[in-house]
Tab-separated table of C-alpha atoms in Angstrom:
chain	number	residue	atom	x	y	z
V	2	UNK	CA	15.878	-8.190	-33.681
V	3	UNK	CA	15.692	-6.349	-30.372
V	4	UNK	CA	14.949	-8.812	-27.608
V	5	UNK	CA	12.206	-8.265	-25.043
V	6	UNK	CA	12.823	-7.394	-21.387
V	7	UNK	CA	9.957	-9.448	-19.953
V	8	UNK	CA	7.355	-11.873	-21.239
V	9	UNK	CA	3.748	-12.555	-20.242
V	10	UNK	CA	1.939	-15.811	-20.987
V	11	UNK	CA	-1.813	-15.531	-20.571
V	12	UNK	CA	-3.232	-12.310	-21.985
V	13	UNK	CA	-6.643	-12.326	-20.343
V	14	UNK	CA	-7.773	-9.319	-18.330
V	15	UNK	CA	-5.069	-9.564	-15.633
V	16	UNK	CA	-2.258	-10.680	-17.931
V	17	UNK	CA	-3.114	-8.055	-20.540
V	18	UNK	CA	-3.160	-5.249	-17.984
V	19	UNK	CA	0.095	-6.332	-16.377
V	20	UNK	CA	1.703	-6.427	-19.828
V	21	UNK	CA	0.407	-2.905	-20.451
V	22	UNK	CA	1.755	-1.847	-17.066
V	23	UNK	CA	5.220	-3.221	-17.901
V	24	UNK	CA	5.155	-1.433	-21.258
V	25	UNK	CA	4.267	1.855	-19.568
V	26	UNK	CA	7.420	1.506	-17.488
V	27	UNK	CA	9.527	1.369	-20.664
V	28	UNK	CA	9.798	-2.413	-20.936
V	29	UNK	CA	9.649	-4.223	-24.257
V	30	UNK	CA	7.110	-6.966	-23.596
V	31	UNK	CA	6.699	-10.348	-25.265
V	32	UNK	CA	3.215	-11.821	-25.167
V	33	UNK	CA	1.734	-15.246	-25.836
V	34	UNK	CA	-1.730	-16.730	-25.454
V	35	UNK	CA	-3.460	-19.778	-26.897
V	36	UNK	CA	-6.236	-17.454	-28.030
V	37	UNK	CA	-4.955	-15.898	-31.290
V	38	UNK	CA	-7.117	-12.817	-30.701
V	39	UNK	CA	-5.572	-12.044	-27.303
V	40	UNK	CA	-2.379	-10.542	-28.713
V	41	UNK	CA	-4.124	-8.068	-31.042
V	42	UNK	CA	-6.420	-7.053	-28.157
V	43	UNK	CA	-3.340	-6.236	-26.057
V	44	UNK	CA	-1.765	-4.138	-28.822
V	45	UNK	CA	-5.041	-2.313	-29.460
V	46	UNK	CA	-5.485	-1.562	-25.769
V	47	UNK	CA	-2.023	0.012	-25.454
V	48	UNK	CA	-1.069	1.412	-28.883
V	49	UNK	CA	2.063	3.138	-27.616
V	50	UNK	CA	3.398	-0.029	-25.948
V	51	UNK	CA	6.366	-1.935	-27.318
V	52	UNK	CA	5.046	-5.474	-27.725
V	53	UNK	CA	6.158	-8.606	-29.553
V	54	UNK	CA	3.307	-11.104	-29.869
V	55	UNK	CA	4.483	-14.672	-30.404
V	56	UNK	CA	2.628	-17.364	-32.336
V	57	UNK	CA	3.892	-20.237	-30.171
V	58	UNK	CA	5.925	-20.992	-27.055
V	59	UNK	CA	9.180	-21.498	-28.955
V	60	UNK	CA	8.949	-18.118	-30.666
V	61	UNK	CA	7.962	-16.515	-27.370
V	62	UNK	CA	11.011	-17.867	-25.541
V	63	UNK	CA	13.313	-16.920	-28.430
V	64	UNK	CA	12.097	-13.301	-28.279
V	65	UNK	CA	13.314	-12.735	-24.706
V	66	UNK	CA	16.714	-11.537	-23.530
V	67	UNK	CA	18.635	-14.010	-21.354
V	68	UNK	CA	18.326	-14.866	-18.571
V	69	UNK	CA	14.633	-14.630	-19.309
V	70	UNK	CA	11.866	-13.215	-17.097
V	71	UNK	CA	8.531	-14.912	-17.823
V	72	UNK	CA	5.288	-14.178	-15.997
V	73	UNK	CA	2.483	-16.737	-16.188
V	74	UNK	CA	-1.022	-15.277	-15.803
V	75	UNK	CA	-3.087	-18.387	-16.487
V	76	UNK	CA	-5.776	-20.121	-14.440
V	77	UNK	CA	-4.513	-21.827	-11.304
V	78	UNK	CA	-4.181	-25.589	-11.410
V	79	UNK	CA	-3.553	-27.768	-14.440
V	80	UNK	CA	-3.057	-24.803	-16.785
V	81	UNK	CA	0.073	-23.724	-14.902
V	82	UNK	CA	1.575	-27.202	-15.135
V	83	UNK	CA	0.713	-27.382	-18.822
V	84	UNK	CA	2.575	-24.128	-19.505
V	85	UNK	CA	5.580	-25.303	-17.481
V	86	UNK	CA	5.584	-28.524	-19.511
V	87	UNK	CA	5.601	-26.514	-22.742
V	88	UNK	CA	8.421	-24.243	-21.551
V	89	UNK	CA	10.610	-26.792	-19.780
V	90	UNK	CA	12.778	-27.910	-22.699
V	91	UNK	CA	13.032	-24.357	-24.072
V	92	UNK	CA	14.372	-22.652	-20.960
V	93	UNK	CA	18.037	-22.159	-20.121
V	94	UNK	CA	20.313	-21.427	-17.177
V	95	UNK	CA	18.868	-18.894	-14.689
V	96	UNK	CA	15.722	-18.149	-16.694
V	97	UNK	CA	12.991	-17.151	-14.226
V	98	UNK	CA	9.369	-18.318	-14.479
V	99	UNK	CA	6.854	-16.528	-12.244
V	100	UNK	CA	3.423	-17.967	-11.516
V	101	UNK	CA	1.350	-14.843	-10.872
V	102	UNK	CA	-2.008	-16.568	-10.541
V	103	UNK	CA	-3.957	-17.559	-7.423
V	104	UNK	CA	-2.243	-20.911	-7.054
V	105	UNK	CA	-2.633	-23.068	-3.972
V	106	UNK	CA	0.602	-22.833	-1.987
V	107	UNK	CA	0.944	-26.634	-1.930
V	108	UNK	CA	0.996	-26.623	-5.744
V	109	UNK	CA	3.731	-23.997	-5.556
V	110	UNK	CA	5.718	-26.291	-3.242
V	111	UNK	CA	5.464	-29.006	-5.856
V	112	UNK	CA	6.549	-26.671	-8.663
V	113	UNK	CA	9.470	-25.399	-6.606
V	114	UNK	CA	10.592	-29.013	-6.172
V	115	UNK	CA	10.320	-29.515	-9.933
V	116	UNK	CA	12.447	-26.437	-10.626
V	117	UNK	CA	15.201	-27.663	-8.296
V	118	UNK	CA	16.104	-30.272	-10.896
V	119	UNK	CA	16.058	-27.827	-13.801
V	120	UNK	CA	18.382	-25.038	-14.969
V	121	UNK	CA	15.583	-22.453	-14.715
V	122	UNK	CA	14.229	-20.844	-11.557
V	123	UNK	CA	10.669	-20.658	-10.274
V	124	UNK	CA	8.875	-17.939	-8.279
V	125	UNK	CA	5.328	-18.160	-6.916
V	126	UNK	CA	3.880	-14.663	-6.701
V	127	UNK	CA	0.539	-13.388	-5.481
V	128	UNK	CA	-0.907	-10.373	-7.271
V	129	UNK	CA	-3.714	-8.279	-5.775
V	130	UNK	CA	-5.568	-5.269	-7.058
V	131	UNK	CA	-7.895	-6.631	-9.698
V	132	UNK	CA	-7.846	-5.490	-13.303
V	133	UNK	CA	-7.381	-1.814	-12.440
V	134	UNK	CA	-4.566	-2.589	-10.031
V	135	UNK	CA	-2.798	-4.747	-12.600
V	136	UNK	CA	-2.774	-1.784	-14.979
V	137	UNK	CA	-2.087	1.080	-12.593
V	138	UNK	CA	0.001	-0.738	-10.014
V	139	UNK	CA	-0.877	-3.849	-7.974
V	140	UNK	CA	0.456	-5.177	-4.712
V	141	UNK	CA	2.745	-8.106	-5.525
V	142	UNK	CA	3.900	-10.891	-3.219
V	143	UNK	CA	6.777	-12.932	-4.685
V	144	UNK	CA	8.384	-15.803	-2.821
V	145	UNK	CA	10.741	-18.677	-3.473
V	146	UNK	CA	14.138	-18.356	-5.138
V	147	UNK	CA	15.893	-15.334	-3.575
V	148	UNK	CA	18.326	-14.816	-6.431
V	149	UNK	CA	15.455	-14.874	-8.891
V	150	UNK	CA	13.736	-12.154	-6.846
V	151	UNK	CA	16.794	-9.932	-7.147
V	152	UNK	CA	16.610	-10.211	-10.931
V	153	UNK	CA	12.881	-9.511	-10.939
V	154	UNK	CA	13.053	-6.682	-8.424
V	155	UNK	CA	13.656	-3.736	-10.832
V	156	UNK	CA	10.776	-4.720	-13.121
V	157	UNK	CA	8.342	-5.461	-10.294
V	158	UNK	CA	9.179	-2.375	-8.233
V	159	UNK	CA	8.670	-0.158	-11.285
V	160	UNK	CA	5.243	-1.683	-11.936
V	161	UNK	CA	3.908	-2.009	-8.388
V	162	UNK	CA	1.585	0.356	-6.585
V	163	UNK	CA	3.436	2.933	-4.518
V	164	UNK	CA	2.431	3.607	-0.921
V	165	UNK	CA	3.803	6.173	1.512
V	166	UNK	CA	6.746	3.885	2.246
V	167	UNK	CA	7.689	2.722	-1.230
V	168	UNK	CA	6.672	0.197	-3.895
V	169	UNK	CA	4.112	-2.360	-2.729
V	170	UNK	CA	6.209	-5.409	-3.541
V	171	UNK	CA	8.684	-7.278	-1.374
V	172	UNK	CA	10.317	-10.672	-1.086
V	173	UNK	CA	7.828	-12.597	1.058
V	174	UNK	CA	10.029	-15.533	1.937
V	175	UNK	CA	11.307	-18.882	0.772
V	176	UNK	CA	9.385	-21.733	-0.817
V	177	UNK	CA	5.705	-21.087	-1.379
V	178	UNK	CA	5.600	-17.993	0.866
V	179	UNK	CA	4.345	-15.701	-1.902
V	180	UNK	CA	1.230	-17.724	-2.600
V	181	UNK	CA	0.641	-18.435	1.098
V	182	UNK	CA	0.724	-14.698	1.801
V	183	UNK	CA	-1.680	-14.025	-1.084
V	184	UNK	CA	-4.036	-16.779	0.092
V	185	UNK	CA	-4.087	-15.242	3.565
V	186	UNK	CA	-4.661	-11.795	2.063
V	187	UNK	CA	-7.728	-13.207	0.331
V	188	UNK	CA	-8.935	-14.842	3.547
V	189	UNK	CA	-8.723	-11.494	5.344
V	190	UNK	CA	-10.515	-9.970	2.357
V	191	UNK	CA	-13.363	-12.483	2.780
V	192	UNK	CA	-13.689	-11.479	6.432
V	193	UNK	CA	-13.553	-7.755	5.674
V	194	UNK	CA	-16.210	-8.010	2.970
V	195	UNK	CA	-18.543	-10.058	5.174
V	196	UNK	CA	-18.242	-7.628	8.092
V	197	UNK	CA	-18.961	-4.658	5.831
V	198	UNK	CA	-21.931	-6.404	4.207
V	199	UNK	CA	-23.413	-7.217	7.628
V	200	UNK	CA	-22.965	-3.603	8.724
V	201	UNK	CA	-24.845	-2.302	5.680
V	202	UNK	CA	-27.668	-4.712	6.445
V	203	UNK	CA	-27.857	-3.477	10.047
V	204	UNK	CA	-27.890	0.136	8.912
V	205	UNK	CA	-30.812	-0.534	6.573
V	206	UNK	CA	-32.902	-3.204	8.321
V	207	UNK	CA	-31.896	-2.386	11.874
V	208	UNK	CA	-31.723	1.408	11.810
V	209	UNK	CA	-34.009	2.056	8.842
V	210	UNK	CA	-31.422	3.950	6.793
V	211	UNK	CA	-31.984	4.489	3.086
V	212	UNK	CA	-29.448	3.520	0.467
V	213	UNK	CA	-28.472	7.175	0.077
V	214	UNK	CA	-27.941	7.453	3.836
V	215	UNK	CA	-25.774	4.308	3.834
V	216	UNK	CA	-23.695	5.782	1.021
V	217	UNK	CA	-23.284	9.004	2.996
V	218	UNK	CA	-22.331	7.159	6.205
V	219	UNK	CA	-19.705	5.111	4.389
V	220	UNK	CA	-18.379	8.272	2.781
V	221	UNK	CA	-17.875	9.781	6.231
V	222	UNK	CA	-16.303	6.590	7.559
V	223	UNK	CA	-13.901	6.544	4.624
V	224	UNK	CA	-12.512	9.882	5.756
V	225	UNK	CA	-11.556	8.483	9.156
V	226	UNK	CA	-9.992	5.427	10.744
V	227	UNK	CA	-11.993	3.024	8.543
V	228	UNK	CA	-10.585	4.512	5.332
V	229	UNK	CA	-10.083	1.671	2.868
V	230	UNK	CA	-10.784	0.562	-0.670
V	231	UNK	CA	-13.633	-1.723	0.432
V	232	UNK	CA	-15.327	0.998	2.509
V	233	UNK	CA	-14.955	3.411	-0.415
V	234	UNK	CA	-16.492	1.127	-3.022
V	235	UNK	CA	-19.308	0.060	-0.690
V	236	UNK	CA	-20.348	3.689	-0.359
V	237	UNK	CA	-20.364	3.984	-4.132
V	238	UNK	CA	-22.383	0.773	-4.496
V	239	UNK	CA	-25.185	2.201	-2.335
V	240	UNK	CA	-25.267	5.358	-4.427
V	241	UNK	CA	-25.754	3.536	-7.746
V	242	UNK	CA	-29.348	3.413	-9.098
V	243	UNK	CA	-30.645	0.445	-11.052
V	244	UNK	CA	-30.229	1.236	-14.773
V	245	UNK	CA	-33.552	-0.517	-15.441
V	246	UNK	CA	-35.382	1.563	-12.860
V	247	UNK	CA	-33.509	4.561	-11.402
V	248	UNK	CA	-35.985	4.709	-8.495
V	249	UNK	CA	-34.415	1.511	-7.133
V	250	UNK	CA	-30.884	0.690	-6.013
V	251	UNK	CA	-28.876	-1.579	-8.252
V	252	UNK	CA	-27.564	-3.522	-5.246
V	253	UNK	CA	-31.140	-4.466	-4.290
V	254	UNK	CA	-31.607	-6.119	-7.677
V	255	UNK	CA	-28.518	-8.315	-7.306
V	256	UNK	CA	-29.243	-11.910	-6.305
V	257	UNK	CA	-27.855	-12.509	-2.804
V	258	UNK	CA	-25.842	-15.558	-3.781
V	259	UNK	CA	-22.124	-14.884	-3.335
V	260	UNK	CA	-19.499	-16.481	-5.542
V	261	UNK	CA	-16.079	-17.697	-4.449
V	262	UNK	CA	-13.012	-19.022	-6.223
V	263	UNK	CA	-11.591	-21.040	-3.335
V	264	UNK	CA	-8.895	-18.917	-1.695
V	265	UNK	CA	-11.041	-18.198	1.365
V	266	UNK	CA	-11.754	-21.892	1.777
V	267	UNK	CA	-8.040	-22.674	1.347
V	268	UNK	CA	-7.252	-20.158	4.100
V	269	UNK	CA	-9.593	-21.874	6.541
V	270	UNK	CA	-8.279	-25.327	5.629
V	271	UNK	CA	-4.672	-24.215	6.101
V	272	UNK	CA	-5.561	-22.604	9.429
V	273	UNK	CA	-7.188	-25.809	10.642
V	274	UNK	CA	-4.102	-27.802	9.644
V	275	UNK	CA	-1.880	-25.411	11.639
V	276	UNK	CA	-4.272	-25.194	14.596
V	277	UNK	CA	-4.777	-21.433	14.212
V	278	UNK	CA	-8.317	-20.227	14.995
V	279	UNK	CA	-9.703	-17.951	12.246
V	280	UNK	CA	-13.403	-17.717	13.152
V	281	UNK	CA	-14.033	-14.409	11.360
V	282	UNK	CA	-12.675	-15.765	8.094
V	283	UNK	CA	-14.410	-19.119	8.608
V	284	UNK	CA	-17.732	-17.341	9.259
V	285	UNK	CA	-17.287	-15.403	6.025
V	286	UNK	CA	-16.610	-18.575	4.047
V	287	UNK	CA	-19.595	-20.311	5.655
V	288	UNK	CA	-21.827	-17.313	4.933
V	289	UNK	CA	-20.903	-17.415	1.254
V	290	UNK	CA	-21.555	-21.131	1.211
V	291	UNK	CA	-24.966	-20.762	2.838
V	292	UNK	CA	-25.825	-17.887	0.498
V	293	UNK	CA	-25.470	-20.262	-2.446
V	294	UNK	CA	-28.500	-22.255	-1.205
V	295	UNK	CA	-30.913	-19.491	-2.194
V	296	UNK	CA	-33.909	-21.748	-2.903
V	297	UNK	CA	-33.349	-23.669	0.323
V	298	UNK	CA	-33.204	-20.436	2.320
V	299	UNK	CA	-36.469	-19.264	0.788
V	300	UNK	CA	-38.061	-22.593	1.667
V	301	UNK	CA	-36.692	-22.509	5.213
V	302	UNK	CA	-37.898	-18.944	5.780
V	303	UNK	CA	-41.426	-20.027	4.944
V	304	UNK	CA	-41.338	-23.429	6.665
V	305	UNK	CA	-39.798	-22.396	9.971
V	306	UNK	CA	-41.383	-18.945	10.096
V	307	UNK	CA	-39.245	-17.280	12.734
V	308	UNK	CA	-40.716	-14.088	14.118
V	309	UNK	CA	-38.600	-11.050	13.466
V	310	UNK	CA	-39.199	-7.412	14.431
V	311	UNK	CA	-39.751	-4.937	11.638
V	312	UNK	CA	-37.466	-2.146	10.422
V	313	UNK	CA	-35.594	-0.004	12.941
V	314	UNK	CA	-35.414	-2.961	15.320
V	315	UNK	CA	-31.916	-2.340	16.755
V	316	UNK	CA	-33.047	-0.753	19.995
V	317	UNK	CA	-30.354	1.292	21.702
V	318	UNK	CA	-27.867	0.973	18.823
V	319	UNK	CA	-26.413	4.006	17.041
V	320	UNK	CA	-24.481	4.508	13.823
V	321	UNK	CA	-21.423	5.137	15.978
V	322	UNK	CA	-21.952	1.760	17.674
V	323	UNK	CA	-21.949	0.070	14.269
V	324	UNK	CA	-18.731	1.851	13.340
V	325	UNK	CA	-17.059	0.674	16.551
V	326	UNK	CA	-18.317	-2.888	16.085
V	327	UNK	CA	-17.029	-2.967	12.515
V	328	UNK	CA	-13.635	-1.616	13.543
V	329	UNK	CA	-13.317	-4.052	16.446
V	330	UNK	CA	-14.236	-6.997	14.219
V	331	UNK	CA	-11.748	-5.755	11.635
V	332	UNK	CA	-8.990	-5.941	14.259
V	333	UNK	CA	-10.091	-9.507	14.983
V	334	UNK	CA	-9.991	-10.516	11.317
V	335	UNK	CA	-6.534	-9.077	10.686
V	336	UNK	CA	-5.219	-10.514	13.948
V	337	UNK	CA	-6.322	-13.973	12.811
V	338	UNK	CA	-4.760	-13.536	9.362
V	339	UNK	CA	-1.430	-12.318	10.710
V	340	UNK	CA	-1.428	-15.150	13.274
V	341	UNK	CA	-1.668	-17.524	10.317
V	342	UNK	CA	1.261	-15.843	8.596
V	343	UNK	CA	3.349	-15.987	11.749
V	344	UNK	CA	2.585	-19.685	12.281
V	345	UNK	CA	3.289	-20.587	8.653
V	346	UNK	CA	6.542	-18.659	8.703
V	347	UNK	CA	7.703	-20.646	11.723
V	348	UNK	CA	6.387	-24.063	10.694
V	349	UNK	CA	7.318	-23.877	7.023
V	350	UNK	CA	10.505	-21.828	7.358
V	351	UNK	CA	9.261	-18.995	5.162
V	352	UNK	CA	10.975	-16.172	7.031
V	353	UNK	CA	8.075	-13.744	6.527
V	354	UNK	CA	8.554	-10.150	7.711
V	355	UNK	CA	5.062	-9.340	8.990
V	356	UNK	CA	5.679	-5.595	9.057
V	357	UNK	CA	6.738	-5.687	5.413
V	358	UNK	CA	3.597	-7.601	4.483
V	359	UNK	CA	1.489	-4.905	6.134
V	360	UNK	CA	3.468	-2.270	4.202
V	361	UNK	CA	2.933	-3.797	0.756
V	362	UNK	CA	-0.799	-4.103	1.470
V	363	UNK	CA	-1.196	-0.359	2.101
V	364	UNK	CA	-1.730	0.379	-1.612
V	365	UNK	CA	-2.668	-1.468	-4.781
V	366	UNK	CA	-4.427	-4.453	-3.216
V	367	UNK	CA	-8.087	-5.072	-2.418
V	368	UNK	CA	-7.648	-4.811	1.370
V	369	UNK	CA	-5.599	-1.605	1.213
V	370	UNK	CA	-6.516	0.546	4.183
V	371	UNK	CA	-5.245	3.214	6.562
V	372	UNK	CA	-5.513	0.502	9.224
V	373	UNK	CA	-2.512	-1.351	7.762
V	374	UNK	CA	-0.203	1.499	8.712
V	375	UNK	CA	-1.035	0.788	12.344
V	376	UNK	CA	-0.242	-2.895	11.826
V	377	UNK	CA	3.141	-2.043	10.347
V	378	UNK	CA	3.876	0.233	13.310
V	379	UNK	CA	2.916	-2.539	15.738
V	380	UNK	CA	5.385	-4.999	14.191
V	381	UNK	CA	8.074	-2.310	13.911
V	382	UNK	CA	7.738	-1.704	17.654
V	383	UNK	CA	7.769	-5.440	18.440
V	384	UNK	CA	8.823	-7.787	15.616
V	385	UNK	CA	8.204	-10.775	17.923
V	386	UNK	CA	4.646	-9.698	18.790
V	387	UNK	CA	2.810	-12.907	19.676
V	388	UNK	CA	-0.600	-11.675	18.521
V	389	UNK	CA	-1.546	-8.444	16.777
V	390	UNK	CA	-4.453	-7.812	19.172
V	391	UNK	CA	-1.937	-7.694	22.048
V	392	UNK	CA	-0.136	-4.665	20.641
V	393	UNK	CA	-0.886	-1.893	23.186
V	394	UNK	CA	-2.780	0.368	20.759
V	395	UNK	CA	-4.944	-2.488	19.442
V	396	UNK	CA	-5.574	-3.919	22.921
V	397	UNK	CA	-6.775	-0.493	24.065
V	398	UNK	CA	-8.941	-0.159	20.968
V	399	UNK	CA	-10.627	-3.521	21.523
V	400	UNK	CA	-11.384	-2.721	25.136
V	401	UNK	CA	-12.825	0.678	24.267
V	402	UNK	CA	-15.036	-0.590	21.441
V	403	UNK	CA	-16.257	-3.789	23.088
V	404	UNK	CA	-19.325	-2.245	24.809
V	405	UNK	CA	-20.705	-0.858	21.523
V	406	UNK	CA	-19.837	-4.117	19.775
V	407	UNK	CA	-21.824	-6.063	22.391
V	408	UNK	CA	-24.820	-3.772	21.970
V	409	UNK	CA	-24.766	-4.381	18.228
V	410	UNK	CA	-24.432	-8.181	18.452
V	411	UNK	CA	-27.044	-8.455	21.237
V	412	UNK	CA	-29.595	-6.272	19.467
V	413	UNK	CA	-29.055	-7.920	16.085
V	414	UNK	CA	-29.417	-11.392	17.600
V	415	UNK	CA	-32.598	-10.375	19.422
V	416	UNK	CA	-33.960	-8.996	16.150
V	417	UNK	CA	-33.101	-12.158	14.223
V	418	UNK	CA	-30.708	-10.309	11.892
V	419	UNK	CA	-27.905	-12.694	10.844
V	420	UNK	CA	-24.422	-11.355	11.618
V	421	UNK	CA	-22.113	-14.392	11.491
V	422	UNK	CA	-18.938	-12.332	11.037
V	423	UNK	CA	-19.566	-9.724	13.734
V	424	UNK	CA	-20.780	-12.375	16.192
V	425	UNK	CA	-17.936	-14.822	15.539
V	426	UNK	CA	-15.400	-12.021	15.910
V	427	UNK	CA	-16.833	-10.967	19.276
V	428	UNK	CA	-16.918	-14.566	20.491
V	429	UNK	CA	-13.260	-14.895	19.438
V	430	UNK	CA	-12.422	-11.823	21.527
V	431	UNK	CA	-14.333	-13.108	24.548
V	432	UNK	CA	-12.682	-16.525	24.306
V	433	UNK	CA	-9.238	-14.990	23.852
V	434	UNK	CA	-9.655	-12.794	26.916
V	435	UNK	CA	-11.069	-15.528	29.193
V	436	UNK	CA	-8.139	-16.950	31.151
V	437	UNK	CA	-10.177	-19.873	32.509
V	438	UNK	CA	-12.549	-21.297	29.921
V	439	UNK	CA	-14.405	-24.570	29.389
V	440	UNK	CA	-11.663	-26.835	28.016
V	441	UNK	CA	-11.264	-28.531	31.409
V	442	UNK	CA	-14.684	-30.131	30.916
V	443	UNK	CA	-13.724	-31.249	27.411
V	444	UNK	CA	-10.493	-32.791	28.700
V	445	UNK	CA	-12.426	-34.656	31.388
V	446	UNK	CA	-14.836	-35.976	28.760
V	447	UNK	CA	-11.942	-37.083	26.530
V	448	UNK	CA	-10.286	-38.881	29.399
V	449	UNK	CA	-13.597	-40.489	30.439
V	450	UNK	CA	-14.393	-42.093	27.072
V	451	UNK	CA	-10.937	-42.406	25.543
V	452	UNK	CA	-8.338	-42.396	28.331
V	453	UNK	CA	-6.683	-39.410	26.667
V	454	UNK	CA	-5.402	-38.070	30.015
V	455	UNK	CA	-5.488	-34.503	31.298
V	456	UNK	CA	-3.208	-32.126	33.207
V	457	UNK	CA	-3.905	-30.768	36.666
V	458	UNK	CA	-3.642	-27.060	37.443
V	459	UNK	CA	-1.372	-27.905	40.396
V	460	UNK	CA	0.936	-30.088	38.251
V	461	UNK	CA	0.626	-29.041	34.565
V	462	UNK	CA	3.658	-31.064	33.421
V	463	UNK	CA	2.288	-34.487	34.379
V	464	UNK	CA	-0.376	-36.327	32.340
V	465	UNK	CA	-3.085	-37.920	34.509
V	466	UNK	CA	-5.747	-40.530	33.799
V	467	UNK	CA	-8.721	-41.174	36.061
V	468	UNK	CA	-10.854	-44.319	36.162
V	469	UNK	CA	-14.088	-42.362	36.034
C-alpha cells in the first residue's frame, strides 16, 4: 500500500479544506475524524484528491510515511490533549504533530514540555484565512521545534497563500511563538473590525449616507491606502439586500450582538501580563462584551434617555476625515499588536522576526492589507525599531491625520455616537506623545497611602519617600 505524505485529524470545515488544499498540491492525504461521515464528505468535496480515510487512530498512523507529518484541526482545549493521548503510544522517532487550531499559547507551552519527553516532535501553528483561505491558501504561523519546521516546510509552503514576496508561511520562533503570533493577529483583527464598524456607523448616522453610498465609499477606499480584505468585504456587506425584503439591507436585520471565541480576550490578558498597553484591542473586546447585553442596552437607552442629535449630526466632518481617522487608528492598532510581539519575543525568547510576520500577513489571512507592506519596510529599515509608530513614515502619517481624527472623535462624542475604538486609539496617541503626563500625581498618591516611594526629576535613580 502506498503510504500517505501528510495526515489530517479533524475533518470539519477547516480541516477538510486544508486536506483538500494538500491534495491539490499533489500530496496523498490521510484523514481521520470521530464523525464517520466526515471522511466521505471530504472525498465527495474533492473527487480528484488522493485520500486515505482511516477508521481509527491506529490505522491512520499506520497509513503515513515515516517520519510522519500529522496536522490536528480539532477544537482548542481538551480535544487537542485527547488526540495527543490517543496518538502518543503510536508515534515514533521524529514524527511531527502540528496543532493547527486556535490554541492558547500557554497550552502550547505545556504540550511542548510534554513532547520533550517523547520521541515525536510538536509544533504549534496558527492558521488564518477562514474556510476559503484553508482551501485556496492560508497564512500559516508555525513555531516550536526548528527541525520539525524544516520537515514541514515543503508541504506548508506549497499550500500557503502567496504574496508578492513569497509563500505566506514562516518559522515564527521557538516554543509557543506560532500560537502567540496567531493570538496577536486575532487581537489586531478585533481592533480592525471594531474601527471599521464604527466608521460605517458614522457614515450612516453621522453623515446620513445610505447603505449603497457606504458600499461605494468602501469600494473607493479599497483601491487606495486602506486596501484590505476587511475593507473589501465591508463594502460588499453594505451592498447586500435582505433576502426576505430586498428593499432593506441584510446588515440592518442582523442582531447587533457580536460573538467572540476568546482570542481577543487572550490578547488583552497577555498584554496586561507583559505591561504592554493595547487600548484599541481592549476597546474592541469591551465593545463586543457590551454588545452581548442587548436587553440591558435597550433598557438603559429608555431609562437614562440621553439626548442625541438626529441624522447628519457630525458637523464639520467629511468622508475624507473619516478615512484619515480610520487610517490613523489602524496605525495605532497595529503598533500595539507589534509591540506585544516584540515584548513577547524578548521576554519569552521566541526570536520573532517582526518583518517576516508582516510579510506572511500580506496574503491569505483575515487582516491581509496593503498596509502590511509598509510595516515590513519599516522593520527592514530598522529591525530594532522600538515602536512601529516611531518609524518615520508612520510618525509623519499620524501627525498629518491627527487633525481630521480629532474632528471625528470630537463631533461623534458631542453627538453621542459611541466610538470606543477610534476614541481609545486617539487617546493612546495623545498619551504616547505627551512627554510629561499625570503619573507624577499617581506616584505621589501611592507614596502617600502606601509608602511606595517615588523618583524625583532631578535625581531619577534614587527612590524617595515623603511623610506626607
